[in-house]
Coordinates of C-alpha atoms in Angstrom, one line a residue:
Chain A
M1 CA 7.5 34.4 -53.0
K2 CA 5.5 37.5 -53.8
A3 CA 4.1 39.8 -51.2
S4 CA 0.3 39.7 -51.4
T5 CA -1.8 42.9 -51.3
L6 CA -4.9 42.9 -49.3
V7 CA -8.2 44.7 -50.2
D8 CA -7.4 47.6 -47.9
G9 CA -4.0 48.1 -49.6
S10 CA -1.8 46.8 -46.8
V11 CA 0.9 44.4 -47.7
I12 CA 1.8 41.1 -45.9
D13 CA 5.5 40.2 -46.1
P14 CA 5.6 36.4 -46.4
S15 CA 8.9 36.2 -44.4
T16 CA 7.0 37.1 -41.2
I17 CA 4.7 34.1 -41.5
D18 CA 6.2 31.3 -39.5
L19 CA 5.3 28.1 -41.3
W20 CA 6.2 25.9 -38.3
R21 CA 3.9 27.6 -35.9
T22 CA 0.6 26.7 -37.6
R23 CA -0.9 24.8 -34.6
K24 CA -0.7 26.5 -31.3
D25 CA -3.2 24.4 -29.3
K26 CA -2.3 21.9 -26.7
E27 CA -2.3 18.9 -29.1
R28 CA 1.2 19.7 -30.1
F29 CA 4.1 18.1 -28.3
Q30 CA 5.9 20.7 -26.2
W31 CA 9.5 20.3 -25.1
S32 CA 8.6 21.5 -21.7
S33 CA 6.7 18.3 -21.2
L34 CA 10.0 16.5 -21.3
A35 CA 11.2 18.7 -18.5
L36 CA 8.1 17.9 -16.4
L37 CA 8.4 14.2 -17.0
T38 CA 12.2 13.8 -16.6
P39 CA 12.6 13.9 -12.8
A40 CA 10.0 11.3 -12.1
F41 CA 11.0 9.0 -14.9
A42 CA 14.7 9.4 -14.3
L43 CA 14.1 8.2 -10.7
L44 CA 11.9 5.3 -11.8
I45 CA 14.5 4.2 -14.4
I46 CA 17.6 4.5 -12.2
L47 CA 16.1 3.1 -9.0
F48 CA 13.5 0.8 -10.3
L49 CA 14.0 -0.5 -13.9
I50 CA 17.8 -0.7 -13.7
P51 CA 17.8 -2.6 -10.4
V52 CA 15.2 -5.1 -11.7
G53 CA 17.4 -5.7 -14.8
Y54 CA 20.5 -5.9 -12.6
A55 CA 18.9 -8.4 -10.3
A56 CA 18.0 -10.5 -13.3
Y57 CA 21.7 -10.6 -14.1
L58 CA 23.0 -11.0 -10.5
G59 CA 20.9 -14.2 -10.3
F60 CA 23.2 -15.9 -12.7
T61 CA 26.5 -14.9 -11.0
N62 CA 28.5 -16.1 -8.0
L63 CA 28.3 -12.8 -6.1
T64 CA 28.5 -13.2 -2.3
L65 CA 28.2 -10.7 0.5
V66 CA 31.6 -11.6 2.0
G67 CA 34.7 -13.5 1.0
P68 CA 36.7 -13.5 -2.3
T69 CA 33.6 -13.7 -4.6
A70 CA 32.3 -10.5 -3.0
V71 CA 35.0 -8.6 -5.0
K72 CA 35.9 -10.9 -7.9
W73 CA 32.6 -12.3 -9.1
G74 CA 31.2 -13.1 -12.5
Y75 CA 28.7 -14.9 -14.7
T76 CA 28.3 -18.6 -13.8
G77 CA 25.7 -19.6 -16.4
M78 CA 23.1 -22.0 -15.3
A79 CA 24.8 -23.1 -12.0
N80 CA 22.3 -21.2 -9.8
L81 CA 19.4 -22.5 -11.7
H82 CA 20.5 -26.1 -11.3
R83 CA 20.9 -25.4 -7.6
L84 CA 17.4 -24.0 -7.4
N85 CA 16.0 -27.0 -9.2
S86 CA 17.4 -29.4 -6.6
D87 CA 16.8 -27.1 -3.6
T88 CA 14.2 -28.7 -1.3
E89 CA 14.1 -25.7 0.9
F90 CA 13.1 -23.6 -2.1
R91 CA 10.4 -26.0 -3.0
S92 CA 9.0 -26.0 0.5
S93 CA 9.2 -22.2 0.5
L94 CA 7.1 -22.1 -2.7
V95 CA 4.5 -24.4 -1.0
L96 CA 4.5 -22.2 2.2
S97 CA 4.1 -19.0 0.0
A98 CA 1.2 -20.6 -1.8
F99 CA -0.5 -21.5 1.4
F100 CA 0.1 -18.1 2.9
V101 CA -1.1 -16.2 -0.2
V102 CA -4.2 -18.4 -0.9
G103 CA -5.1 -18.6 2.8
S104 CA -4.9 -14.8 3.0
I105 CA -7.0 -14.2 -0.1
V106 CA -9.7 -16.6 1.1
G107 CA -9.7 -15.1 4.7
V108 CA -9.7 -11.5 3.5
L109 CA -12.5 -12.1 1.0
I110 CA -14.7 -13.9 3.6
F111 CA -14.2 -11.6 6.5
G112 CA -14.2 -8.5 4.3
Y113 CA -17.5 -9.3 2.7
W114 CA -19.0 -10.6 5.9
L115 CA -18.2 -7.5 7.8
A116 CA -19.3 -5.2 5.0
S117 CA -22.6 -6.8 4.6
L118 CA -23.2 -6.9 8.4
L119 CA -22.3 -3.3 8.7
M120 CA -25.0 -2.5 6.2
R121 CA -27.7 -3.6 8.5
S122 CA -26.4 -2.7 11.9
T123 CA -27.1 0.2 14.3
P124 CA -24.9 3.2 13.8
W125 CA -22.9 3.0 17.0
V126 CA -22.0 -0.6 16.3
R127 CA -21.0 0.3 12.8
V128 CA -18.7 3.1 14.1
V129 CA -17.1 1.0 16.8
V130 CA -16.6 -2.3 14.9
G131 CA -15.8 -0.6 11.6
G132 CA -13.3 1.6 13.5
V133 CA -11.5 -1.4 15.1
V134 CA -11.2 -3.3 11.8
V135 CA -10.0 -0.1 10.0
I136 CA -7.4 0.6 12.7
A137 CA -6.1 -3.0 12.4
W138 CA -5.7 -2.3 8.6
M139 CA -4.0 1.1 9.1
M140 CA -1.5 -0.3 11.6
P141 CA 2.0 -0.4 10.1
A142 CA 3.2 -4.0 9.3
I143 CA 5.9 -3.8 11.9
T144 CA 3.5 -2.9 14.8
A145 CA 0.9 -5.4 13.5
G146 CA 3.6 -8.1 13.7
M147 CA 4.7 -6.9 17.1
T148 CA 1.1 -7.0 18.4
W149 CA 0.5 -10.5 17.0
Y150 CA 3.7 -11.8 18.4
A151 CA 2.8 -10.5 21.8
S152 CA -0.7 -12.0 21.8
T153 CA 0.1 -15.4 20.4
T154 CA 3.3 -16.2 22.2
A155 CA 3.3 -18.4 25.3
G156 CA 1.3 -16.6 28.0
G157 CA -0.1 -14.0 25.5
T158 CA -3.7 -12.8 25.1
F159 CA -5.0 -15.7 23.1
A160 CA -3.4 -18.2 25.4
T161 CA -5.2 -16.5 28.3
L162 CA -8.5 -16.2 26.4
T163 CA -8.5 -19.9 25.6
G164 CA -7.6 -20.9 29.1
L165 CA -4.5 -22.7 28.0
S166 CA -2.1 -20.2 29.5
N167 CA 1.0 -22.1 28.7
S168 CA 0.3 -22.9 25.1
D169 CA 2.5 -21.2 22.6
F170 CA 0.2 -20.8 19.5
L171 CA 2.9 -19.1 17.5
G172 CA 5.4 -21.8 18.2
S173 CA 2.9 -24.7 17.6
Y174 CA 1.1 -23.4 14.5
P175 CA 3.4 -20.8 13.1
L176 CA 2.2 -20.7 9.5
L177 CA -1.5 -20.6 10.5
V178 CA -0.9 -17.8 13.0
V179 CA 1.1 -15.6 10.6
T180 CA -1.6 -16.2 7.9
I181 CA -4.3 -15.1 10.4
A182 CA -2.3 -12.1 11.4
N183 CA -2.0 -11.2 7.7
I184 CA -5.7 -11.6 7.2
W185 CA -6.3 -9.4 10.3
S186 CA -4.2 -6.7 8.9
Q187 CA -5.8 -6.7 5.4
T188 CA -9.4 -7.3 6.0
G189 CA -10.2 -3.6 6.8
F190 CA -9.3 -2.7 3.2
A191 CA -11.6 -5.4 1.7
M192 CA -14.4 -4.4 4.1
L193 CA -14.2 -0.7 2.9
V194 CA -14.1 -1.6 -0.8
F195 CA -16.9 -4.2 -0.5
G196 CA -18.9 -1.7 1.5
A197 CA -18.7 0.8 -1.3
A198 CA -19.5 -1.8 -3.9
L199 CA -22.5 -3.0 -2.0
R200 CA -23.9 0.5 -1.7
N201 CA -23.6 0.8 -5.4
I202 CA -26.0 -2.1 -6.1
P203 CA -29.3 -0.4 -7.1
S204 CA -32.0 -1.4 -4.6
E205 CA -34.5 -1.7 -7.4
I206 CA -32.8 -4.8 -8.6
L207 CA -33.0 -6.4 -5.2
E208 CA -36.6 -5.4 -4.8
A209 CA -37.4 -7.0 -8.1
A210 CA -35.8 -10.2 -6.9
D211 CA -37.9 -10.1 -3.8
V212 CA -41.0 -9.6 -5.9
E213 CA -40.0 -12.8 -7.8
N214 CA -39.7 -14.6 -4.5
A215 CA -36.0 -15.2 -4.8
S216 CA -34.4 -16.8 -1.7
R217 CA -31.6 -15.0 0.1
F218 CA -29.1 -17.4 -1.4
Q219 CA -30.4 -16.9 -4.9
R220 CA -30.3 -13.1 -4.4
F221 CA -26.7 -13.4 -3.4
R222 CA -25.6 -15.8 -6.1
L223 CA -27.5 -14.3 -9.0
I224 CA -27.4 -10.6 -8.2
V225 CA -24.9 -9.6 -5.6
L226 CA -22.1 -11.9 -6.6
P227 CA -22.0 -11.0 -10.3
M228 CA -22.1 -7.3 -9.4
L229 CA -19.3 -7.6 -7.0
R230 CA -17.1 -9.6 -9.3
P231 CA -14.8 -6.6 -10.5
T232 CA -14.4 -5.6 -6.9
M233 CA -13.5 -9.1 -5.9
T234 CA -11.0 -9.5 -8.6
A235 CA -9.3 -6.3 -7.6
I236 CA -9.1 -7.4 -4.0
V237 CA -7.8 -10.8 -4.9
L238 CA -5.0 -9.4 -7.0
L239 CA -4.0 -6.8 -4.4
V240 CA -4.0 -9.2 -1.5
A241 CA -2.1 -11.7 -3.6
L242 CA 0.6 -9.1 -4.5
L243 CA 0.8 -7.7 -0.9
S244 CA 1.0 -11.2 0.7
L245 CA 3.4 -12.5 -1.8
A246 CA 5.8 -9.7 -1.0
N247 CA 5.0 -9.6 2.8
F248 CA 8.3 -9.5 4.7
S249 CA 7.9 -7.3 7.8
L250 CA 5.0 -9.0 9.4
I251 CA 6.5 -12.5 9.3
Y252 CA 10.0 -11.4 10.0
V253 CA 9.0 -9.7 13.2
M254 CA 6.9 -12.6 14.3
T255 CA 9.0 -15.6 13.4
Q256 CA 12.0 -14.6 11.2
G257 CA 10.9 -17.5 8.9
G258 CA 11.0 -20.0 11.7
P259 CA 10.7 -22.0 13.8
G260 CA 13.0 -24.2 11.7
N261 CA 11.8 -22.9 8.3
A262 CA 8.1 -23.3 9.0
T263 CA 7.2 -19.7 7.8
N264 CA 10.0 -19.2 5.4
I265 CA 8.0 -17.8 2.4
L266 CA 9.8 -16.5 -0.7
P267 CA 10.7 -13.0 0.4
L268 CA 12.1 -14.3 3.7
Y269 CA 14.0 -17.1 2.0
S270 CA 15.5 -14.7 -0.5
Y271 CA 16.6 -12.4 2.3
Q272 CA 17.9 -15.3 4.3
Q273 CA 20.0 -16.6 1.4
A274 CA 21.3 -13.1 0.5
F275 CA 22.0 -11.6 3.9
Q276 CA 22.3 -14.4 6.4
F277 CA 23.9 -17.1 4.3
N278 CA 25.8 -14.4 2.3
N279 CA 24.7 -15.8 -1.1
L280 CA 23.7 -12.5 -2.7
A281 CA 23.4 -14.0 -6.2
Y282 CA 21.2 -16.9 -5.1
G283 CA 19.0 -14.5 -3.1
A284 CA 18.7 -12.4 -6.3
L285 CA 17.7 -15.5 -8.2
I286 CA 14.9 -16.3 -5.7
G287 CA 13.9 -12.7 -6.1
N288 CA 13.7 -13.2 -9.8
V289 CA 11.3 -16.1 -9.3
M290 CA 9.1 -13.7 -7.3
V291 CA 9.4 -11.1 -10.1
V292 CA 8.0 -13.7 -12.5
I293 CA 5.1 -14.6 -10.2
A294 CA 4.4 -10.9 -9.4
A295 CA 4.5 -10.0 -13.0
I296 CA 1.7 -12.5 -13.8
F297 CA -0.4 -11.0 -11.0
G298 CA 0.7 -7.5 -12.1
V299 CA -0.4 -8.0 -15.7
L300 CA -3.7 -9.3 -14.5
Y301 CA -4.0 -6.3 -12.2
V302 CA -3.3 -3.8 -14.9
R303 CA -5.9 -5.5 -17.1
V304 CA -8.5 -5.3 -14.4
A305 CA -7.7 -1.8 -13.4
T306 CA -7.8 -0.4 -16.9
R307 CA -11.0 -2.3 -17.8
R308 CA -12.7 -0.9 -14.7
S309 CA -11.7 2.7 -15.5
R310 CA -13.4 2.5 -19.0
Chain B
M1 CA 3.4 -2.3 -1.1
T2 CA 0.7 -0.2 0.4
L3 CA -1.4 0.3 -2.6
P4 CA -4.7 -0.4 -1.0
A5 CA -4.3 2.3 1.5
S6 CA -5.1 5.0 -1.0
E7 CA -8.1 3.4 -2.6
G8 CA -9.6 2.5 0.7
T9 CA -9.2 5.8 2.4
V10 CA -11.9 7.1 0.1
E11 CA -14.3 5.0 1.9
V12 CA -13.0 5.2 5.5
L13 CA -15.5 7.8 6.5
E14 CA -18.3 6.5 4.4
A15 CA -18.0 3.2 6.0
L16 CA -17.9 4.6 9.5
E17 CA -20.7 7.2 9.0
G18 CA -22.4 5.8 5.9
P19 CA -26.0 6.6 6.2
T20 CA -27.2 4.6 3.2
S21 CA -28.7 1.2 3.7
F22 CA -28.1 -1.8 1.4
N23 CA -31.4 -3.5 2.3
M24 CA -34.5 -2.1 0.7
P25 CA -36.9 -0.8 3.4
P26 CA -39.4 -3.6 4.2
I27 CA -43.0 -3.0 3.6
N28 CA -43.7 -2.8 7.3
P29 CA -40.6 -1.1 8.5
E30 CA -40.4 -2.6 12.0
T31 CA -41.5 -6.1 11.5
Q32 CA -40.5 -8.7 14.0
N33 CA -38.3 -10.4 11.3
S34 CA -36.3 -7.3 10.5
R35 CA -35.8 -6.5 14.1
T36 CA -34.4 -9.9 15.0
R37 CA -32.1 -9.8 11.9
K38 CA -30.8 -6.5 13.0
A39 CA -30.1 -7.7 16.5
L40 CA -28.4 -10.8 15.0
S41 CA -26.1 -8.8 12.8
N42 CA -25.3 -6.4 15.7
G43 CA -24.4 -9.3 17.9
L44 CA -22.3 -11.0 15.2
L45 CA -20.5 -7.7 14.5
L46 CA -19.7 -7.2 18.1
V47 CA -18.2 -10.7 18.4
L48 CA -16.1 -10.1 15.2
G49 CA -15.1 -6.7 16.5
L50 CA -13.9 -8.2 19.8
L51 CA -11.9 -10.8 17.9
F52 CA -10.2 -8.0 15.8
L53 CA -9.7 -6.0 19.0
A54 CA -8.2 -8.9 21.0
P55 CA -4.6 -8.6 19.7
M56 CA -4.6 -4.8 20.3
V57 CA -5.5 -5.0 24.0
W58 CA -2.0 -6.0 25.0
L59 CA -0.6 -3.0 23.3
A60 CA -2.8 -0.6 25.2
F61 CA -2.5 -2.3 28.6
A62 CA 1.3 -3.1 28.5
S63 CA 2.1 0.5 27.5
L64 CA 0.6 1.8 30.7
D65 CA 2.0 -1.0 32.9
S66 CA 5.1 -0.7 35.0
Q67 CA 5.4 -4.5 35.3
A68 CA 4.3 -5.5 31.8
T69 CA 5.0 -9.0 30.4
W70 CA 3.7 -10.7 27.3
S71 CA 0.5 -11.6 29.1
V72 CA -2.6 -9.3 29.4
E73 CA -3.0 -8.0 32.9
W74 CA -4.7 -5.0 34.3
P75 CA -1.9 -2.4 34.3
H76 CA 0.0 -1.1 37.3
F77 CA -0.6 2.3 36.0
T78 CA 2.4 4.4 34.9
L79 CA 3.4 6.8 32.1
S80 CA 7.1 6.1 32.6
N81 CA 7.2 3.7 29.6
F82 CA 6.3 6.6 27.3
Q83 CA 8.9 8.8 29.0
T84 CA 11.6 6.2 28.6
V85 CA 11.1 5.7 24.9
L86 CA 10.9 9.4 24.2
S87 CA 14.6 9.9 25.0
G88 CA 18.0 8.7 23.9
T89 CA 18.4 6.4 20.9
D90 CA 14.7 5.5 20.8
L91 CA 13.8 9.1 20.2
Q92 CA 16.7 9.4 17.7
A93 CA 15.1 6.5 15.8
L94 CA 11.8 8.3 15.7
M95 CA 13.6 11.4 14.4
N96 CA 15.3 9.3 11.7
S97 CA 11.9 8.0 10.7
L98 CA 10.7 11.5 10.4
I99 CA 13.7 12.6 8.2
L100 CA 13.3 9.5 6.1
A101 CA 9.6 10.1 5.6
I102 CA 9.8 13.8 5.0
V103 CA 12.6 13.7 2.4
S104 CA 11.0 10.8 0.6
T105 CA 7.6 12.4 0.6
A106 CA 9.0 15.8 -0.7
I107 CA 10.8 14.1 -3.6
A108 CA 8.0 11.8 -4.6
T109 CA 5.3 14.5 -4.4
V110 CA 7.2 17.2 -6.3
T111 CA 8.4 15.0 -9.1
G112 CA 5.1 13.1 -9.1
T113 CA 3.1 16.3 -9.4
L114 CA 5.2 17.5 -12.4
A115 CA 4.8 14.2 -14.2
A116 CA 1.1 13.9 -13.3
Y117 CA 0.5 17.4 -14.8
A118 CA 2.3 16.5 -18.0
M119 CA 0.4 13.2 -18.2
S120 CA -2.9 14.8 -17.6
R121 CA -2.6 17.9 -19.9
R122 CA 0.1 17.5 -22.5
R123 CA 0.3 15.5 -25.7
I124 CA 2.9 12.9 -25.0
P125 CA 4.0 10.1 -27.4
W126 CA 3.3 6.6 -26.1
K127 CA 1.3 8.1 -23.2
G128 CA -0.8 4.9 -22.9
P129 CA 2.1 2.6 -22.5
L130 CA 3.8 5.0 -20.2
L131 CA 0.8 5.1 -17.9
L132 CA 0.6 1.3 -18.0
F133 CA 4.3 1.1 -17.0
V134 CA 3.6 3.4 -14.1
L135 CA 0.6 1.4 -13.0
F136 CA 2.5 -1.8 -13.4
T137 CA 5.4 -0.6 -11.2
S138 CA 3.0 0.3 -8.5
G139 CA 2.0 -3.3 -8.3
V140 CA 5.5 -4.9 -8.3
P141 CA 6.6 -5.9 -4.8
L142 CA 9.6 -4.0 -3.7
T143 CA 11.1 -6.8 -1.7
I144 CA 12.6 -8.1 -5.0
L145 CA 14.6 -4.9 -5.3
I146 CA 16.5 -5.3 -2.1
V147 CA 19.4 -7.4 -3.3
P148 CA 20.3 -5.4 -6.5
L149 CA 19.8 -2.1 -4.6
Y150 CA 22.1 -3.3 -1.8
Q151 CA 24.7 -4.1 -4.4
L152 CA 24.3 -0.8 -6.2
F153 CA 24.3 1.2 -2.9
A154 CA 27.4 -0.7 -1.7
I155 CA 29.3 0.0 -4.9
Y156 CA 28.6 3.8 -4.7
G157 CA 28.9 4.1 -0.9
W158 CA 25.2 5.1 -0.6
L159 CA 24.3 2.9 2.4
S160 CA 22.9 5.8 4.4
I161 CA 19.7 7.6 5.2
I162 CA 19.3 10.1 2.4
P163 CA 19.8 7.7 -0.6
T164 CA 17.4 5.3 1.2
A165 CA 14.9 8.1 1.4
I166 CA 15.3 8.7 -2.3
F167 CA 14.7 5.0 -3.0
L168 CA 11.6 5.0 -0.8
A169 CA 10.3 8.0 -2.8
V170 CA 10.6 5.9 -5.9
T171 CA 8.6 3.1 -4.3
S172 CA 5.6 5.5 -3.8
L173 CA 6.1 7.5 -6.9
P174 CA 4.1 5.4 -9.4
F175 CA 1.0 5.5 -7.2
E176 CA 1.4 9.1 -6.4
I177 CA 1.6 10.0 -10.2
Y178 CA -1.6 8.0 -10.7
L179 CA -3.5 9.6 -7.9
I180 CA -2.4 13.2 -8.6
K181 CA -3.2 12.7 -12.3
N182 CA -6.7 11.7 -11.5
F183 CA -7.2 14.8 -9.5
I184 CA -5.7 17.1 -12.1
D185 CA -7.9 15.5 -14.7
A186 CA -10.8 16.8 -12.6
V187 CA -9.6 20.4 -12.6
P188 CA -11.5 22.3 -15.3
E189 CA -9.3 23.2 -18.2
D190 CA -11.0 26.5 -18.7
L191 CA -9.3 28.0 -15.7
E192 CA -5.9 27.1 -17.2
E193 CA -6.9 28.7 -20.5
A194 CA -7.8 31.8 -18.7
A195 CA -4.5 31.9 -17.0
R196 CA -2.7 31.3 -20.3
M197 CA -4.5 34.2 -21.9
E198 CA -3.0 36.3 -19.1
K199 CA 0.4 35.1 -20.3
A200 CA 1.0 32.8 -17.3
N201 CA 3.8 30.3 -18.0
T202 CA 3.8 26.7 -17.1
F203 CA 5.4 27.2 -13.7
Q204 CA 2.9 29.9 -12.8
I205 CA 0.0 27.8 -14.0
L206 CA 1.2 24.9 -11.8
T207 CA 1.8 26.9 -8.7
R208 CA -1.1 29.3 -8.9
V209 CA -3.9 27.5 -10.7
V210 CA -3.6 23.7 -11.0
G211 CA -1.6 23.2 -7.8
P212 CA -4.1 24.9 -5.4
L213 CA -7.1 23.3 -7.2
A214 CA -5.6 19.8 -7.1
L215 CA -4.3 20.3 -3.6
P216 CA -6.5 17.7 -1.9
G217 CA -5.2 15.1 -4.4
I218 CA -1.6 16.2 -4.0
A219 CA -2.0 16.2 -0.2
A220 CA -3.5 12.7 -0.3
A221 CA -0.6 11.5 -2.4
A222 CA 1.8 13.1 0.0
I223 CA 0.1 11.3 2.9
F224 CA 0.3 8.0 1.0
G225 CA 4.1 8.6 0.4
F226 CA 4.7 9.6 4.0
V227 CA 2.9 6.5 5.5
N228 CA 4.7 4.3 3.0
A229 CA 8.2 5.6 4.0
W230 CA 7.3 5.8 7.7
G231 CA 6.3 2.1 7.9
S232 CA 9.0 0.6 5.8
F233 CA 11.2 -1.9 7.6
I234 CA 13.2 -4.1 5.3
V235 CA 14.4 -1.3 3.1
P236 CA 16.2 0.7 5.8
L237 CA 17.2 -2.5 7.6
V238 CA 19.2 -3.5 4.5
L239 CA 20.1 -0.2 2.9
I240 CA 21.1 1.9 5.9
S241 CA 24.3 0.7 7.5
P242 CA 25.1 3.2 10.3
A243 CA 23.1 2.1 13.4
S244 CA 22.6 5.8 14.4
Q245 CA 20.6 6.4 11.2
Q246 CA 18.2 3.5 11.6
P247 CA 14.5 4.4 11.8
A248 CA 11.8 3.4 14.3
P249 CA 10.7 0.1 12.7
V250 CA 14.2 -1.3 13.0
A251 CA 14.3 -0.1 16.6
I252 CA 11.0 -1.9 17.3
Y253 CA 12.5 -5.1 15.9
G254 CA 15.6 -4.6 18.0
F255 CA 13.4 -4.3 21.1
I256 CA 12.1 -7.9 20.7
G257 CA 15.5 -9.4 20.0
A258 CA 17.1 -7.7 23.0
A259 CA 18.6 -9.8 25.7
N260 CA 16.5 -7.9 28.3
V261 CA 13.0 -7.5 26.9
R262 CA 11.4 -4.2 27.9
Y263 CA 7.8 -5.2 27.4
G264 CA 6.2 -1.9 28.5
D265 CA 8.6 0.1 26.4
I266 CA 7.9 -1.9 23.3
A267 CA 4.2 -1.3 23.6
A268 CA 4.5 2.4 24.3
Y269 CA 6.9 2.8 21.5
S270 CA 4.7 0.9 19.0
L271 CA 1.7 3.1 20.0
I272 CA 3.7 6.3 19.5
F273 CA 4.8 5.0 16.2
C274 CA 1.2 4.3 15.0
V275 CA -0.2 7.7 16.0
P276 CA 1.0 9.7 12.9
V277 CA -0.3 7.0 10.6
F278 CA -3.8 7.0 12.1
L279 CA -4.0 10.8 12.1
L280 CA -2.8 11.0 8.5
Y281 CA -5.2 8.4 7.2
A282 CA -8.1 10.2 8.9
M283 CA -6.9 13.4 7.2
S284 CA -6.7 11.9 3.8
A285 CA -10.2 10.4 4.1
R286 CA -11.4 14.0 4.6
L287 CA -9.3 15.3 1.7
F288 CA -10.9 12.8 -0.7
R289 CA -14.3 14.0 0.3
E290 CA -13.4 17.6 -0.4
G291 CA -11.5 16.8 -3.5
F292 CA -14.4 16.6 -5.9
V293 CA -16.1 19.9 -5.4
L294 CA -14.3 21.9 -8.0
G295 CA -17.4 22.3 -10.2
G296 CA -18.2 25.7 -8.8
A297 CA -14.9 27.2 -10.1
V298 CA -16.3 27.5 -13.6
K299 CA -19.6 29.3 -14.3
G300 CA -21.6 27.5 -16.9

């Protein structure tokens, strides 16, 4: 290459021009980005992705917590799947989970919306007091929420006193119903807040226009409020579904899955098989079933979340 | 997982103080109709509020009662329950919770901030799919990780408090990345360009420019991580084997199963355990409010 001479007579030596450094704006990949991303993603891969993959494999082995197969264990093919297929306890656990999850979703939606819309047209002090109580119930850690509900629904507890049947043991008599109500109690606050924000975002002009057209309250709700709340509702449904499906602490504290197996939803059954019956592999397989169910909810959730952000 | 916590905190204060009204103002503001409707909704709300309050009453009464049982009774007033649980192994369990939560929060927040900055500002191949992966992991229930992690931790001899704290950091990491990224996105890029002109390196930009400006978001993410680790029960129950390292939730569970149930102590301990969570949630609601006032930093 020849050195070029500029108008003013100065000379540019081509060897000083770095051909690789043409673009210096942020659009270029910088190696330091890798350094920034590595810690977080290394943690996610080692303690999240790998365990999920490992669990998928463990589900098809004969690993146990104690005994000879705790040390010498290996792949057993479809044996665990056959067992799962004929396991009546697993089937009832699926049904219990479905009741718990669906019941929680319905309860949280109804109470969340009801509270949010009532708060809209109440006096300020009522709003602060009642809103505060519901939010506190939501903020309470699962373990304390479970504690509190155990204490108030056991024989001689608050609800027994309130209903005047002081010796009735609500938790023992209707365990699944009581733990579902406790779960609704602890998640309604979130739905109430999100519904409240969504309701405030409905432009009042639209509702006024509906009033001008003599729309009934029910029409107003069905034709305006409900469609505008749909994205919010979908998000709440998916979150409550995921949280309830994976709920362990609340039920474990209240009933440990009992009495009998009356509240033994999937996470508890998985834990019971793995750590109480020592069948780590079978517990992992039940976990895998949960992964599949959660993944379906998860994909839906990601879809909704990304659609909303656009 | 505790995902909703974060999204909801934005609205905590709004819901409690929210001045805006959903109903359009009636043509005659104080008609008979609107007044009865208001009274009706107030009444209904108070009934619902009482129903939500009912389970909590026992907690408050029993904690102050020297002769507490499972039933709600006006307390024989004492503070000795609180004194009892703030000593010995119960106090140790609270301290373990604190260690667990602080270590986990520090790890998740530092690594999360670095990743969030890169995700927000840098050109990264497959950024979209990476973000989707992060979002997806924030929705996966962590109960399913218990068995494989127990096996992994057992093989490497990690069944103790610090490795468990690191795992808890991972459980809140995806959401923290998402949250902090949203806040960094809101920091004007002009400020960073100015810093770069002054030959600031990435570390300086992070600690002197972006960090302070995105602090409300980083703090909110840290609070989320803290609450997540503080309240976790099944993870330490399975992954921490020495009893002396077990945190408060496991202690609370132990209270119920004990041969000699100490009702008053359970209530007092549960209340103490809740206090940091309530305070932190209240703080994060405020942080979210202050978070979006960065506009003034750049003059148009």
